[in-house]
């Protein structure tokens, strides 16, 4: 669970509304898993190959969830 927590913290610090708020909800124990997974899939679709540090984290977060 530690690795997923680190990934979620990176999503929060990205400031990208698509995933930041939902990742914070997950960290706070208030998330809807299906909504979070959907948002991460959308983020991967929109940005998963742009070359930023988050690209590999989308897929890894989905594996861990």
mmCIF file of N, CA and C in Angstrom:
data_model
loop_
_atom_site.group_PDB
_atom_site.id
_atom_site.type_symbol
_atom_site.label_atom_id
_atom_site.label_comp_id
_atom_site.label_asym_id
_atom_site.label_seq_id
_atom_site.Cartn_x
_atom_site.Cartn_y
_atom_site.Cartn_z
ATOM 1 N N UNK A 1 0.818 -1.196 0.000
ATOM 2 C CA UNK A 1 0.000 0.000 0.000
ATOM 3 C C UNK A 1 0.864 1.264 0.000
ATOM 4 N N UNK A 2 2.100 1.164 0.446
ATOM 5 C CA UNK A 2 2.978 2.316 0.490
ATOM 6 C C UNK A 2 3.262 2.899 -0.879
ATOM 7 N N UNK A 3 3.471 2.030 -1.852
ATOM 8 C CA UNK A 3 3.761 2.504 -3.201
ATOM 9 C C UNK A 3 2.562 3.263 -3.769
ATOM 10 N N UNK A 4 1.382 2.760 -3.562
ATOM 11 C CA UNK A 4 0.187 3.424 -4.073
ATOM 12 C C UNK A 4 -0.014 4.776 -3.394
ATOM 13 N N UNK A 5 0.278 4.847 -2.120
ATOM 14 C CA UNK A 5 0.164 6.118 -1.403
ATOM 15 C C UNK A 5 1.114 7.160 -1.993
ATOM 16 N N UNK A 6 2.327 6.758 -2.301
ATOM 17 C CA UNK A 6 3.305 7.676 -2.904
ATOM 18 C C UNK A 6 2.809 8.155 -4.265
ATOM 19 N N UNK A 7 2.260 7.244 -5.050
ATOM 20 C CA UNK A 7 1.734 7.613 -6.370
ATOM 21 C C UNK A 7 0.595 8.607 -6.217
ATOM 22 N N UNK A 8 -0.318 8.346 -5.292
ATOM 23 C CA UNK A 8 -1.451 9.256 -5.085
ATOM 24 C C UNK A 8 -0.975 10.628 -4.638
ATOM 25 N N UNK A 9 0.053 10.671 -3.811
ATOM 26 C CA UNK A 9 0.608 11.950 -3.384
ATOM 27 C C UNK A 9 1.177 12.716 -4.577
ATOM 28 N N UNK A 10 1.784 12.000 -5.515
ATOM 29 C CA UNK A 10 2.304 12.654 -6.723
ATOM 30 C C UNK A 10 1.162 13.175 -7.586
ATOM 31 N N UNK A 11 0.073 12.409 -7.661
ATOM 32 C CA UNK A 11 -1.085 12.879 -8.407
ATOM 33 C C UNK A 11 -1.643 14.161 -7.772
ATOM 34 N N UNK A 12 -1.721 14.187 -6.459
ATOM 35 C CA UNK A 12 -2.218 15.373 -5.754
ATOM 36 C C UNK A 12 -1.313 16.567 -6.042
ATOM 37 N N UNK A 13 -0.010 16.359 -5.940
ATOM 38 C CA UNK A 13 0.925 17.478 -6.126
ATOM 39 C C UNK A 13 0.992 17.951 -7.569
ATOM 40 N N UNK A 14 0.476 17.137 -8.496
ATOM 41 C CA UNK A 14 0.464 17.563 -9.900
ATOM 42 C C UNK A 14 -0.475 18.749 -10.105
ATOM 43 N N UNK A 15 -1.498 18.841 -9.260
ATOM 44 C CA UNK A 15 -2.450 19.934 -9.392
ATOM 45 C C UNK A 15 -3.442 19.761 -10.533
ATOM 46 N N UNK A 16 -3.351 18.643 -11.235
ATOM 47 C CA UNK A 16 -4.235 18.407 -12.372
ATOM 48 C C UNK A 16 -5.593 17.980 -11.815
ATOM 49 N N UNK A 17 -6.598 18.809 -12.033
ATOM 50 C CA UNK A 17 -7.914 18.573 -11.437
ATOM 51 C C UNK A 17 -8.490 17.205 -11.767
ATOM 52 N N UNK A 18 -8.172 16.674 -12.921
ATOM 53 C CA UNK A 18 -8.713 15.381 -13.325
ATOM 54 C C UNK A 18 -8.395 14.288 -12.305
ATOM 55 N N UNK A 19 -7.199 14.322 -11.745
ATOM 56 C CA UNK A 19 -6.804 13.270 -10.810
ATOM 57 C C UNK A 19 -6.433 13.765 -9.413
ATOM 58 N N UNK A 20 -6.059 15.011 -9.277
ATOM 59 C CA UNK A 20 -5.562 15.510 -7.990
ATOM 60 C C UNK A 20 -6.608 15.417 -6.878
ATOM 61 N N UNK A 21 -7.810 15.873 -7.151
ATOM 62 C CA UNK A 21 -8.850 15.873 -6.111
ATOM 63 C C UNK A 21 -9.240 14.457 -5.719
ATOM 64 N N UNK A 22 -9.382 13.583 -6.709
ATOM 65 C CA UNK A 22 -9.755 12.201 -6.414
ATOM 66 C C UNK A 22 -8.641 11.464 -5.677
ATOM 67 N N UNK A 23 -7.401 11.769 -6.028
ATOM 68 C CA UNK A 23 -6.276 11.155 -5.321
ATOM 69 C C UNK A 23 -6.252 11.618 -3.867
ATOM 70 N N UNK A 24 -6.565 12.893 -3.637
ATOM 71 C CA UNK A 24 -6.616 13.396 -2.261
ATOM 72 C C UNK A 24 -7.740 12.714 -1.483
ATOM 73 N N UNK A 25 -8.868 12.515 -2.137
ATOM 74 C CA UNK A 25 -9.969 11.802 -1.481
ATOM 75 C C UNK A 25 -9.528 10.382 -1.103
ATOM 76 N N UNK A 26 -8.782 9.726 -1.994
ATOM 77 C CA UNK A 26 -8.284 8.384 -1.693
ATOM 78 C C UNK A 26 -7.384 8.423 -0.467
ATOM 79 N N UNK A 27 -6.480 9.407 -0.434
ATOM 80 C CA UNK A 27 -5.569 9.536 0.704
ATOM 81 C C UNK A 27 -6.333 9.794 2.006
ATOM 82 N N UNK A 28 -7.459 10.484 1.885
ATOM 83 C CA UNK A 28 -8.286 10.796 3.057
ATOM 84 C C UNK A 28 -9.238 9.664 3.419
ATOM 85 N N UNK A 29 -9.216 8.584 2.628
ATOM 86 C CA UNK A 29 -10.091 7.452 2.890
ATOM 87 C C UNK A 29 -11.527 7.683 2.480
ATOM 88 N N UNK A 30 -11.748 8.616 1.567
ATOM 89 C CA UNK A 30 -13.110 8.992 1.185
ATOM 90 C C UNK A 30 -13.396 8.755 -0.294
ATOM 91 N N UNK A 31 -12.584 7.982 -0.954
ATOM 92 C CA UNK A 31 -12.713 7.870 -2.407
ATOM 93 C C UNK A 31 -13.695 6.797 -2.836
ATOM 94 N N UNK A 32 -14.212 6.983 -4.022
ATOM 95 C CA UNK A 32 -14.984 5.967 -4.711
ATOM 96 C C UNK A 32 -14.013 5.308 -5.678
ATOM 97 N N UNK A 33 -13.713 4.051 -5.454
ATOM 98 C CA UNK A 33 -12.675 3.356 -6.232
ATOM 99 C C UNK A 33 -12.969 3.390 -7.729
ATOM 100 N N UNK A 34 -14.219 3.160 -8.120
ATOM 101 C CA UNK A 34 -14.562 3.140 -9.543
ATOM 102 C C UNK A 34 -14.337 4.502 -10.192
ATOM 103 N N UNK A 35 -14.702 5.564 -9.482
ATOM 104 C CA UNK A 35 -14.503 6.919 -10.000
ATOM 105 C C UNK A 35 -13.013 7.221 -10.133
ATOM 106 N N UNK A 36 -12.241 6.819 -9.136
ATOM 107 C CA UNK A 36 -10.793 7.033 -9.167
ATOM 108 C C UNK A 36 -10.163 6.278 -10.328
ATOM 109 N N UNK A 37 -10.530 5.024 -10.506
ATOM 110 C CA UNK A 37 -9.990 4.228 -11.609
ATOM 111 C C UNK A 37 -10.345 4.855 -12.949
ATOM 112 N N UNK A 38 -11.571 5.303 -13.084
ATOM 113 C CA UNK A 38 -12.011 5.944 -14.326
ATOM 114 C C UNK A 38 -11.182 7.201 -14.614
ATOM 115 N N UNK A 39 -10.935 8.005 -13.596
ATOM 116 C CA UNK A 39 -10.149 9.227 -13.766
ATOM 117 C C UNK A 39 -8.699 8.913 -14.135
ATOM 118 N N UNK A 40 -8.129 7.895 -13.519
ATOM 119 C CA UNK A 40 -6.746 7.527 -13.838
ATOM 120 C C UNK A 40 -6.657 7.008 -15.272
ATOM 121 N N UNK A 41 -7.644 6.227 -15.694
ATOM 122 C CA UNK A 41 -7.663 5.746 -17.081
ATOM 123 C C UNK A 41 -7.763 6.916 -18.047
ATOM 124 N N UNK A 42 -8.589 7.902 -17.715
ATOM 125 C CA UNK A 42 -8.731 9.087 -18.570
ATOM 126 C C UNK A 42 -7.423 9.879 -18.609
ATOM 127 N N UNK A 43 -6.778 10.025 -17.473
ATOM 128 C CA UNK A 43 -5.499 10.734 -17.417
ATOM 129 C C UNK A 43 -4.454 10.014 -18.258
ATOM 130 N N UNK A 44 -4.443 8.689 -18.189
ATOM 131 C CA UNK A 44 -3.503 7.905 -18.985
ATOM 132 C C UNK A 44 -3.786 8.096 -20.476
ATOM 133 N N UNK A 45 -5.047 8.144 -20.830
ATOM 134 C CA UNK A 45 -5.431 8.331 -22.232
ATOM 135 C C UNK A 45 -5.004 9.707 -22.746
ATOM 136 N N UNK A 46 -5.201 10.735 -21.908
ATOM 137 C CA UNK A 46 -4.892 12.106 -22.313
ATOM 138 C C UNK A 46 -3.413 12.445 -22.221
ATOM 139 N N UNK A 47 -2.720 11.837 -21.274
ATOM 140 C CA UNK A 47 -1.366 12.298 -20.969
ATOM 141 C C UNK A 47 -0.362 11.159 -20.789
ATOM 142 N N UNK A 48 -0.793 9.934 -20.976
ATOM 143 C CA UNK A 48 0.042 8.791 -20.635
ATOM 144 C C UNK A 48 1.291 8.590 -21.458
ATOM 145 N N UNK A 49 1.469 9.378 -22.493
ATOM 146 C CA UNK A 49 2.673 9.223 -23.311
ATOM 147 C C UNK A 49 3.320 10.572 -23.619
ATOM 148 N N UNK A 50 3.105 11.540 -22.749
ATOM 149 C CA UNK A 50 3.649 12.886 -22.996
ATOM 150 C C UNK A 50 5.110 13.006 -22.570
ATOM 151 N N UNK A 51 5.574 12.043 -21.779
ATOM 152 C CA UNK A 51 6.968 12.089 -21.342
ATOM 153 C C UNK A 51 7.162 12.638 -19.938
ATOM 154 N N UNK A 52 6.074 12.975 -19.257
ATOM 155 C CA UNK A 52 6.228 13.507 -17.902
ATOM 156 C C UNK A 52 6.421 12.367 -16.897
ATOM 157 N N UNK A 53 6.763 12.708 -15.676
ATOM 158 C CA UNK A 53 7.036 11.701 -14.652
ATOM 159 C C UNK A 53 5.797 10.896 -14.263
ATOM 160 N N UNK A 54 4.619 11.410 -14.577
ATOM 161 C CA UNK A 54 3.394 10.717 -14.206
ATOM 162 C C UNK A 54 3.023 9.596 -15.172
ATOM 163 N N UNK A 55 3.546 9.626 -16.381
ATOM 164 C CA UNK A 55 3.161 8.636 -17.409
ATOM 165 C C UNK A 55 3.182 7.194 -16.899
ATOM 166 N N UNK A 56 4.272 6.710 -16.335
ATOM 167 C CA UNK A 56 4.274 5.304 -15.885
ATOM 168 C C UNK A 56 3.437 5.087 -14.622
ATOM 169 N N UNK A 57 3.141 6.172 -13.905
ATOM 170 C CA UNK A 57 2.421 6.032 -12.648
ATOM 171 C C UNK A 57 0.945 5.721 -12.853
ATOM 172 N N UNK A 58 0.374 6.166 -13.975
ATOM 173 C CA UNK A 58 -1.036 5.869 -14.240
ATOM 174 C C UNK A 58 -1.243 4.355 -14.307
ATOM 175 N N UNK A 59 -0.429 3.707 -15.115
ATOM 176 C CA UNK A 59 -0.563 2.255 -15.279
ATOM 177 C C UNK A 59 -0.249 1.510 -13.981
ATOM 178 N N UNK A 60 0.749 1.976 -13.263
ATOM 179 C CA UNK A 60 1.107 1.296 -12.018
ATOM 180 C C UNK A 60 -0.002 1.466 -10.980
ATOM 181 N N UNK A 61 -0.579 2.646 -10.895
ATOM 182 C CA UNK A 61 -1.674 2.865 -9.948
ATOM 183 C C UNK A 61 -2.849 1.940 -10.265
ATOM 184 N N UNK A 62 -3.136 1.778 -11.537
ATOM 185 C CA UNK A 62 -4.234 0.885 -11.932
ATOM 186 C C UNK A 62 -3.925 -0.552 -11.538
ATOM 187 N N UNK A 63 -2.684 -0.973 -11.670
ATOM 188 C CA UNK A 63 -2.293 -2.320 -11.258
ATOM 189 C C UNK A 63 -2.476 -2.508 -9.750
ATOM 190 N N UNK A 64 -2.121 -1.501 -8.995
ATOM 191 C CA UNK A 64 -2.167 -1.601 -7.537
ATOM 192 C C UNK A 64 -3.589 -1.480 -6.979
ATOM 193 N N UNK A 65 -4.437 -0.785 -7.723
ATOM 194 C CA UNK A 65 -5.824 -0.653 -7.257
ATOM 195 C C UNK A 65 -6.577 -1.916 -7.535
#
